[in-house]
Structures are given as structure tokens and as C-alpha cells.
């Protein structure tokens, strides 16, 4: 396909960002109770408890990754690193500690806005603040993708997702491989191929697509599969979900992005309620 030069430049920038800068090593990321947690808002207080992954006696499951410095991040072999710094410090005489947040909005568990890659959508104002909260909240199916395949048309068909299902979280080999717990970006992650994305569009009622790595599009289909979904502003892709230790099945999903006006994406907090 031919795209105007600015769009192509943008797409290439994304591809470059996701490309590894060094040979991929399989790190052993901290998992899952953050034993080496130096909080990104300064070191965790001594004796801090392990992060709560479940609330309400297990009824509420947090499927958002904490912003650990070790989260994989495009273009950063050493992981995401700290995302906050003290802007004001009591140690320096301020009355309170005040942290400042700085990171790419596509870090960790996040949502893409249609304007992320499609200039016309950006110009139409389809930013992250326009995402439909009705799509982002409601019944959702957590489903396991066969571990020997990317999310191809064939794989999609084999999942037999009933018509009427609007929100699906796809758990893949990425979760088994603990890729979100591995600092280095691993481009062999599982994601949608172009034909898989198109199959979903043509044959299902799915509007919210959740995946367990930083890109819903497989690396070899990075631009093409992104465009299949992002060209269609009705589809909301959520990336980098933490689906470890959650049973497949039907839940109520709640996902809330930040109201970042004009922005191409946002960190997002997602929870499942049994
Ligand atoms: C506190 O002051 C020291 C010395 O001026 C400086 O190096 C440090 O960056 C300051 N930290 C903060 C959080 O302001
Ligand atoms: C404020 O930040 C400093 C530097 O990280 C830390 O030593 C101190 O314990 C913090 N105090 C509070 C009340 O957060
Ligand atoms: C998925 O596709 C990537 C390339 O995008 C490839 O490296 C990987 O091996 C594939 N995974 C599976 C399970 O087929």
C-alpha cells in the first residue's frame, strides 16, 4: 500500500522503536510478587508488603502491570527504568515529597487510540479521551489461544468465539514465556497477523481486543495488523495485560484510560471482576 510520507515515517518510527537494539537474551524477570521491588516512586518503604494482585477476597483481579523498572520497553534494552522522579523532596527542605511522572504513553499496560497510526483519525480528533467507556467496561471473555500459533485467521476461527461477544482478552504463549517479566523486548512474541485481525473484523462482534504483550500485532505484521484495527475506530486495542494466574472464562472488565487530550494512547488500569 502507498501511504503519504509523514504517515510512513511515523509507522517506521514505531517499527524502529520495537526493533531490538541488541541480541535478545532471555532474562529471568521478577515474578510475580516483585521481590526486588525498588518502587519507581523512590525505594519502597522497608517492610512494604507484596503488591496486591487480588482484592475483595479474590473477587477483583488486577490485570494491570505495575510500572516496575524492569518492564520491557521498546528501544530500551535495560527495561523501562524509573518513570518518576522527586520534583520536590522533604530531604531537601520541601514540606512534602512530590513525584513527577514521565514515560511513553505506550508503556506497560496501555491502550492505543485510533489516531496512533492513522493521520485522518488524528485529524478527526479520535484521541484517547474519545475512547468509548461503554466498550472499555462490560462483560469480557478471557480465552486461551493455542500455544503453537500467532493469532492468525485460522487460529481465530478455531477459537469459536460466539457472535455477540464484544470484549475478548487473548492469552497466548507470551504469558507462558513471561515476556512482560523479561526486560528485553522479544520480537518473537505472539500477536495478530494481518489476516487474523481482518478475520476478527469480518466475522465477530468484538470491539475490545486485549493482549498479553506490548503490541497486539505480531512483529512480522507490526504495521499491517495495527492498521487493520486502527483504521477501524470502533476497535479498542489494549496491550500489555497481566493475564498470569487468571482462569479463562467470563468476567466483568473495567478499563479506564487517562484523559490525555489529543493523545495517541494512554496507560490504562484494567481489572476483572468475577
Ligand atoms: C536535593 O538537593 C541536592 C543537592 O542540591 C540535589 O542534588 C538533588 O537533586 C535534590 N533532590 C531533589 C529531589 O530536589
Ligand atoms: C521523601 O523522599 C525521600 C527521598 O526519596 C525519602 O528518603 C523519604 O523517606 C521520603 N519521605 C516521605 C514521607 O515520603
Ligand atoms: C509469531 O510470529 C513471530 C513473528 O512475528 C514469530 O517470531 C513467532 O515464532 C510466532 N510464534 C508462533 C507461536 O508461531
CSV table of C-alpha atoms and ligand atoms in Angstrom, one decimal:
chain,number,residue,atom,x,y,z
A,1,UNK,CA,0.0,0.0,0.0
A,2,UNK,CA,1.1,3.6,-0.5
A,3,UNK,CA,1.0,6.0,2.3
A,4,UNK,CA,1.8,9.7,2.4
A,5,UNK,CA,5.3,10.3,3.6
A,6,UNK,CA,4.5,11.6,7.1
A,7,UNK,CA,2.4,8.5,7.9
A,8,UNK,CA,5.1,6.2,6.6
A,9,UNK,CA,7.7,7.9,8.7
A,10,UNK,CA,5.5,7.5,11.7
A,11,UNK,CA,5.0,3.8,11.0
A,12,UNK,CA,8.6,3.3,10.5
A,13,UNK,CA,9.4,5.0,13.8
A,14,UNK,CA,7.2,2.6,15.5
A,15,UNK,CA,8.9,-0.4,13.8
A,16,UNK,CA,12.2,1.0,14.8
A,17,UNK,CA,11.2,1.6,18.3
A,18,UNK,CA,10.1,-2.0,18.6
A,19,UNK,CA,13.2,-3.4,17.0
A,20,UNK,CA,15.7,-4.8,19.4
A,21,UNK,CA,19.0,-2.9,19.8
A,22,UNK,CA,20.9,-6.0,20.9
A,23,UNK,CA,20.6,-9.7,20.5
A,24,UNK,CA,17.6,-10.9,22.6
A,25,UNK,CA,18.5,-12.5,25.8
A,26,UNK,CA,16.0,-14.4,27.9
A,27,UNK,CA,16.2,-12.6,31.2
A,28,UNK,CA,14.6,-14.0,34.3
A,29,UNK,CA,12.3,-11.2,35.3
A,30,UNK,CA,11.0,-10.8,38.8
A,31,UNK,CA,7.7,-12.7,39.0
A,32,UNK,CA,5.2,-12.2,40.3
A,33,UNK,CA,5.5,-10.6,43.8
A,34,UNK,CA,8.1,-8.0,42.9
A,35,UNK,CA,10.8,-9.5,45.3
A,36,UNK,CA,13.3,-6.9,44.2
A,37,UNK,CA,10.8,-4.0,44.1
A,38,UNK,CA,12.5,-0.7,44.2
A,39,UNK,CA,9.4,1.3,43.7
A,40,UNK,CA,9.6,3.7,40.8
A,41,UNK,CA,8.4,6.5,43.2
A,42,UNK,CA,11.6,6.0,45.2
A,43,UNK,CA,12.5,2.9,47.1
A,44,UNK,CA,9.6,1.0,48.7
A,45,UNK,CA,9.4,1.6,52.4
A,46,UNK,CA,11.1,-1.0,54.4
A,47,UNK,CA,8.7,-3.9,55.2
A,48,UNK,CA,6.3,-3.0,52.3
A,49,UNK,CA,4.1,-5.9,51.5
A,50,UNK,CA,4.0,-7.6,48.2
A,51,UNK,CA,1.6,-5.8,45.7
A,52,UNK,CA,-2.0,-6.9,45.9
A,53,UNK,CA,-2.9,-8.7,42.7
A,54,UNK,CA,-6.4,-9.6,44.0
A,55,UNK,CA,-8.9,-7.7,46.1
A,56,UNK,CA,-12.1,-8.4,47.8
A,57,UNK,CA,-11.2,-11.9,48.7
A,58,UNK,CA,-10.3,-12.8,45.1
A,59,UNK,CA,-13.4,-11.3,43.5
A,60,UNK,CA,-11.4,-8.5,41.9
A,61,UNK,CA,-8.3,-9.4,39.9
A,62,UNK,CA,-5.8,-6.7,38.8
A,63,UNK,CA,-4.7,-7.4,35.2
A,64,UNK,CA,-2.6,-4.3,35.0
A,65,UNK,CA,1.2,-4.5,35.2
A,66,UNK,CA,2.7,-2.4,37.9
A,67,UNK,CA,5.2,0.2,36.5
A,68,UNK,CA,8.3,-1.8,37.5
A,69,UNK,CA,11.6,-0.5,36.2
A,70,UNK,CA,12.1,-4.0,34.7
A,71,UNK,CA,9.1,-3.8,32.4
A,72,UNK,CA,10.1,-4.4,28.8
A,73,UNK,CA,10.0,-1.1,26.8
A,74,UNK,CA,10.6,-0.5,23.1
A,75,UNK,CA,14.1,0.8,22.4
A,76,UNK,CA,15.3,0.2,26.0
A,77,UNK,CA,17.3,-2.9,26.5
A,78,UNK,CA,17.6,-2.3,30.2
A,79,UNK,CA,13.8,-2.2,30.6
A,80,UNK,CA,11.5,0.8,31.2
A,81,UNK,CA,13.5,2.2,34.1
A,82,UNK,CA,12.2,4.6,36.6
A,83,UNK,CA,9.1,6.6,35.4
A,84,UNK,CA,9.0,9.0,38.3
A,85,UNK,CA,11.5,11.3,40.0
A,86,UNK,CA,11.1,13.5,43.0
A,87,UNK,CA,10.3,17.0,41.9
A,88,UNK,CA,10.2,18.2,45.4
A,89,UNK,CA,11.8,16.4,48.3
A,90,UNK,CA,11.4,16.6,52.0
A,91,UNK,CA,15.1,15.6,52.3
A,92,UNK,CA,15.7,19.0,50.5
A,93,UNK,CA,13.5,21.0,52.8
A,94,UNK,CA,10.2,20.8,51.0
A,95,UNK,CA,7.1,20.2,53.1
A,96,UNK,CA,6.2,17.1,51.1
A,97,UNK,CA,7.6,14.7,48.6
A,98,UNK,CA,6.1,15.3,45.2
A,99,UNK,CA,6.9,13.0,42.3
A,100,UNK,CA,6.8,13.8,38.6
A,101,UNK,CA,5.7,11.1,36.1
A,102,UNK,CA,7.4,10.8,32.7
A,103,UNK,CA,7.1,7.9,30.3
A,104,UNK,CA,5.9,7.0,26.8
A,105,UNK,CA,2.1,6.5,26.9
A,106,UNK,CA,2.5,3.1,25.2
A,107,UNK,CA,4.4,1.8,28.2
A,108,UNK,CA,3.2,-1.2,30.3
A,109,UNK,CA,-0.5,-1.9,30.2
A,110,UNK,CA,-1.9,0.6,27.8
A,111,UNK,CA,-4.5,1.4,25.2
A,112,UNK,CA,-4.0,2.7,21.6
A,113,UNK,CA,-6.2,5.5,20.2
A,114,UNK,CA,-7.2,5.3,16.5
A,115,UNK,CA,-5.0,8.4,15.9
A,116,UNK,CA,-1.9,6.4,16.9
A,117,UNK,CA,-1.2,5.4,13.3
A,118,UNK,CA,-3.9,6.9,11.2
A,119,UNK,CA,-3.5,10.6,10.4
A,120,UNK,CA,-7.1,11.0,9.3
A,121,UNK,CA,-8.3,9.7,12.7
A,122,UNK,CA,-5.9,12.0,14.5
A,123,UNK,CA,-7.2,15.0,12.5
A,124,UNK,CA,-10.7,13.9,13.2
A,125,UNK,CA,-9.9,14.2,16.9
A,126,UNK,CA,-10.0,10.5,17.7
A,127,UNK,CA,-7.7,10.7,20.6
A,128,UNK,CA,-7.5,8.6,23.7
A,129,UNK,CA,-10.0,10.8,25.5
A,130,UNK,CA,-12.7,9.9,22.9
A,131,UNK,CA,-12.5,6.2,23.5
A,132,UNK,CA,-15.9,4.8,24.4
A,133,UNK,CA,-16.1,3.9,28.1
A,134,UNK,CA,-19.0,1.7,27.2
A,135,UNK,CA,-16.7,-0.5,25.2
A,136,UNK,CA,-14.0,-0.3,27.8
A,137,UNK,CA,-16.3,-1.6,30.6
A,138,UNK,CA,-18.6,-4.6,30.5
A,139,UNK,CA,-18.7,-8.4,30.1
A,140,UNK,CA,-15.5,-9.9,28.7
A,141,UNK,CA,-14.2,-13.3,27.7
A,142,UNK,CA,-10.7,-14.3,28.7
A,143,UNK,CA,-9.6,-17.0,26.2
A,144,UNK,CA,-6.5,-19.1,25.6
A,145,UNK,CA,-5.0,-19.0,22.2
A,146,UNK,CA,-3.4,-22.3,21.1
A,147,UNK,CA,0.3,-22.0,22.1
A,148,UNK,CA,1.7,-23.1,18.7
A,149,UNK,CA,0.4,-20.2,16.7
A,150,UNK,CA,0.2,-16.5,16.2
A,151,UNK,CA,-3.4,-15.1,16.1
A,152,UNK,CA,-4.0,-15.9,12.5
A,153,UNK,CA,-7.3,-16.2,10.7
A,154,UNK,CA,-7.1,-19.9,11.2
A,155,UNK,CA,-6.5,-19.6,15.0
A,156,UNK,CA,-9.3,-17.0,15.3
A,157,UNK,CA,-11.7,-19.4,13.5
A,158,UNK,CA,-10.6,-22.3,15.8
A,159,UNK,CA,-11.5,-20.2,18.9
A,160,UNK,CA,-15.2,-20.3,18.0
A,161,UNK,CA,-15.9,-17.0,19.8
A,162,UNK,CA,-19.7,-16.6,19.7
A,163,UNK,CA,-21.3,-13.7,17.9
A,164,UNK,CA,-22.4,-11.1,20.3
A,165,UNK,CA,-19.2,-11.2,22.4
A,166,UNK,CA,-17.8,-7.7,22.3
A,167,UNK,CA,-14.7,-7.9,24.5
A,168,UNK,CA,-12.0,-10.6,24.4
A,169,UNK,CA,-8.7,-10.9,26.2
A,170,UNK,CA,-6.4,-13.2,24.3
A,171,UNK,CA,-3.9,-15.1,26.5
A,172,UNK,CA,-1.1,-16.5,24.5
A,173,UNK,CA,2.3,-18.1,24.7
A,174,UNK,CA,3.5,-14.7,25.7
A,175,UNK,CA,2.1,-15.3,29.2
A,176,UNK,CA,3.7,-18.7,29.5
A,177,UNK,CA,7.0,-17.2,28.4
A,178,UNK,CA,6.7,-14.4,30.9
A,179,UNK,CA,7.6,-11.9,28.3
A,180,UNK,CA,6.2,-9.0,30.3
A,181,UNK,CA,8.5,-10.1,33.1
A,182,UNK,CA,11.5,-10.0,30.8
A,183,UNK,CA,13.4,-6.7,30.4
A,184,UNK,CA,14.5,-7.1,26.8
A,185,UNK,CA,11.9,-6.7,24.0
A,186,UNK,CA,11.5,-10.1,22.4
A,187,UNK,CA,10.3,-9.8,18.8
A,188,UNK,CA,9.2,-13.4,18.6
A,189,UNK,CA,6.1,-12.5,20.7
A,190,UNK,CA,2.7,-13.8,19.7
A,191,UNK,CA,0.2,-11.3,18.2
A,192,UNK,CA,-2.3,-10.8,15.5
A,193,UNK,CA,-1.3,-11.4,11.9
A,194,UNK,CA,-2.9,-9.2,9.3
A,195,UNK,CA,-5.3,-11.9,8.3
A,196,UNK,CA,-6.1,-12.7,11.9
A,197,UNK,CA,-7.0,-9.1,12.6
A,198,UNK,CA,-9.1,-8.9,9.4
A,199,UNK,CA,-10.9,-12.2,10.3
A,200,UNK,CA,-11.8,-10.7,13.7
A,201,UNK,CA,-13.2,-7.6,12.0
A,202,UNK,CA,-15.2,-9.6,9.3
A,203,UNK,CA,-16.5,-12.4,11.4
A,204,UNK,CA,-17.0,-11.3,15.0
A,205,UNK,CA,-18.7,-8.5,17.0
A,206,UNK,CA,-15.5,-7.9,19.1
A,207,UNK,CA,-14.8,-4.3,19.8
A,208,UNK,CA,-12.3,-4.6,22.6
A,209,UNK,CA,-9.2,-6.7,21.9
A,210,UNK,CA,-6.9,-7.3,24.9
A,211,UNK,CA,-3.4,-9.0,24.5
A,212,UNK,CA,-0.6,-10.1,26.8
A,213,UNK,CA,2.3,-8.2,25.3
A,214,UNK,CA,3.1,-4.7,24.3
A,215,UNK,CA,1.8,-5.0,20.7
A,216,UNK,CA,-1.4,-6.7,19.6
A,217,UNK,CA,0.2,-7.1,16.2
A,218,UNK,CA,2.9,-9.8,15.7
A,219,UNK,CA,6.3,-8.3,14.9
A,220,UNK,CA,6.2,-9.5,11.3
A,221,UNK,CA,2.8,-7.9,10.8
A,222,UNK,CA,3.5,-4.9,13.0
A,223,UNK,CA,2.2,-2.2,10.7
A,224,UNK,CA,-0.3,-4.1,8.6
A,225,UNK,CA,-2.1,-5.7,11.6
A,226,UNK,CA,-2.0,-2.4,13.5
A,227,UNK,CA,-3.7,-0.7,10.6
A,228,UNK,CA,-6.4,-3.3,10.2
A,229,UNK,CA,-7.6,-2.4,13.7
A,230,UNK,CA,-6.6,1.3,14.0
A,231,UNK,CA,-8.2,2.1,10.6
A,232,UNK,CA,-11.5,1.0,12.3
A,233,UNK,CA,-12.0,3.4,15.1
A,234,UNK,CA,-14.7,1.1,16.7
A,235,UNK,CA,-12.0,-1.4,17.8
A,236,UNK,CA,-10.1,-0.6,21.0
A,237,UNK,CA,-6.8,-2.5,21.5
A,238,UNK,CA,-5.4,-2.9,25.0
A,239,UNK,CA,-1.9,-4.1,25.2
A,240,UNK,CA,0.4,-5.4,27.9
A,241,UNK,CA,-2.2,-7.0,30.1
A,242,UNK,CA,-1.2,-9.2,33.0
A,243,UNK,CA,-3.2,-12.4,32.5
A,244,UNK,CA,-1.0,-14.7,34.6
A,245,UNK,CA,-2.8,-16.8,37.1
A,246,UNK,CA,-6.3,-15.9,35.9
A,247,UNK,CA,-8.8,-18.6,34.9
A,248,UNK,CA,-10.1,-18.5,31.4
A,249,UNK,CA,-13.8,-17.5,31.4
A,250,UNK,CA,-16.3,-14.7,31.5
A,251,UNK,CA,-15.7,-11.7,33.7
A,252,UNK,CA,-16.8,-8.1,34.0
A,253,UNK,CA,-14.0,-6.0,32.7
A,254,UNK,CA,-13.3,-2.4,33.8
A,255,UNK,CA,-10.6,-0.5,31.9
A,256,UNK,CA,-10.0,3.3,32.5
A,257,UNK,CA,-7.5,5.3,30.4
A,258,UNK,CA,-6.3,8.7,31.5
A,259,UNK,CA,-8.0,11.7,29.8
A,260,UNK,CA,-5.0,12.7,27.8
A,261,UNK,CA,-6.4,15.2,25.3
A,262,UNK,CA,-5.0,14.8,21.8
A,263,UNK,CA,-3.0,11.8,22.8
A,264,UNK,CA,-2.4,8.6,20.7
A,265,UNK,CA,-2.5,6.3,23.7
A,266,UNK,CA,-2.6,6.1,27.5
A,267,UNK,CA,-1.6,4.0,30.4
A,268,UNK,CA,-4.7,2.1,31.4
A,269,UNK,CA,-5.9,0.4,34.6
A,270,UNK,CA,-7.8,-2.8,33.9
A,271,UNK,CA,-9.4,-5.1,36.4
A,272,UNK,CA,-11.6,-8.2,36.1
A,273,UNK,CA,-14.5,-8.8,38.5
A,274,UNK,CA,-15.7,-12.4,38.9
B,1,LIG,C1,18.2,17.8,46.5
B,1,LIG,O1,19.3,18.6,46.6
B,1,LIG,C2,20.5,18.0,46.1
B,1,LIG,C3,21.7,19.0,46.4
B,1,LIG,O2,21.4,20.2,45.8
B,1,LIG,C4,20.3,17.7,44.6
B,1,LIG,O3,21.5,17.0,44.1
B,1,LIG,C5,19.1,16.8,44.4
B,1,LIG,O4,18.9,16.6,43.1
B,1,LIG,C6,17.9,17.4,45.1
B,1,LIG,N1,16.8,16.5,45.0
B,1,LIG,C7,15.6,16.9,44.8
B,1,LIG,C8,14.5,15.8,44.7
B,1,LIG,O5,15.2,18.0,44.6
B,2,LIG,C1,10.7,11.5,50.8
B,2,LIG,O1,11.7,11.1,49.8
B,2,LIG,C2,13.0,10.9,50.3
B,2,LIG,C3,13.9,10.6,49.2
B,2,LIG,O2,13.5,9.5,48.4
B,2,LIG,C4,12.9,9.7,51.3
B,2,LIG,O3,14.2,9.5,51.9
B,2,LIG,C5,11.9,10.0,52.4
B,2,LIG,O4,11.7,8.8,53.2
B,2,LIG,C6,10.6,10.3,51.8
B,2,LIG,N1,9.6,10.7,52.8
B,2,LIG,C7,8.3,10.6,52.7
B,2,LIG,C8,7.5,11.0,53.9
B,2,LIG,O5,7.8,10.2,51.7
B,3,LIG,C1,4.7,-15.5,15.9
B,3,LIG,O1,5.2,-14.6,14.9
B,3,LIG,C2,6.5,-14.2,15.2
B,3,LIG,C3,6.9,-13.2,14.1
B,3,LIG,O2,6.1,-12.1,14.2
B,3,LIG,C4,7.4,-15.4,15.3
B,3,LIG,O3,8.8,-15.0,15.6
B,3,LIG,C5,6.9,-16.4,16.3
B,3,LIG,O4,7.7,-17.5,16.3
B,3,LIG,C6,5.5,-16.7,16.0
B,3,LIG,N1,5.0,-17.5,17.1
B,3,LIG,C7,4.3,-18.7,17.0
B,3,LIG,C8,3.9,-19.4,18.2
B,3,LIG,O5,4.0,-19.1,15.9
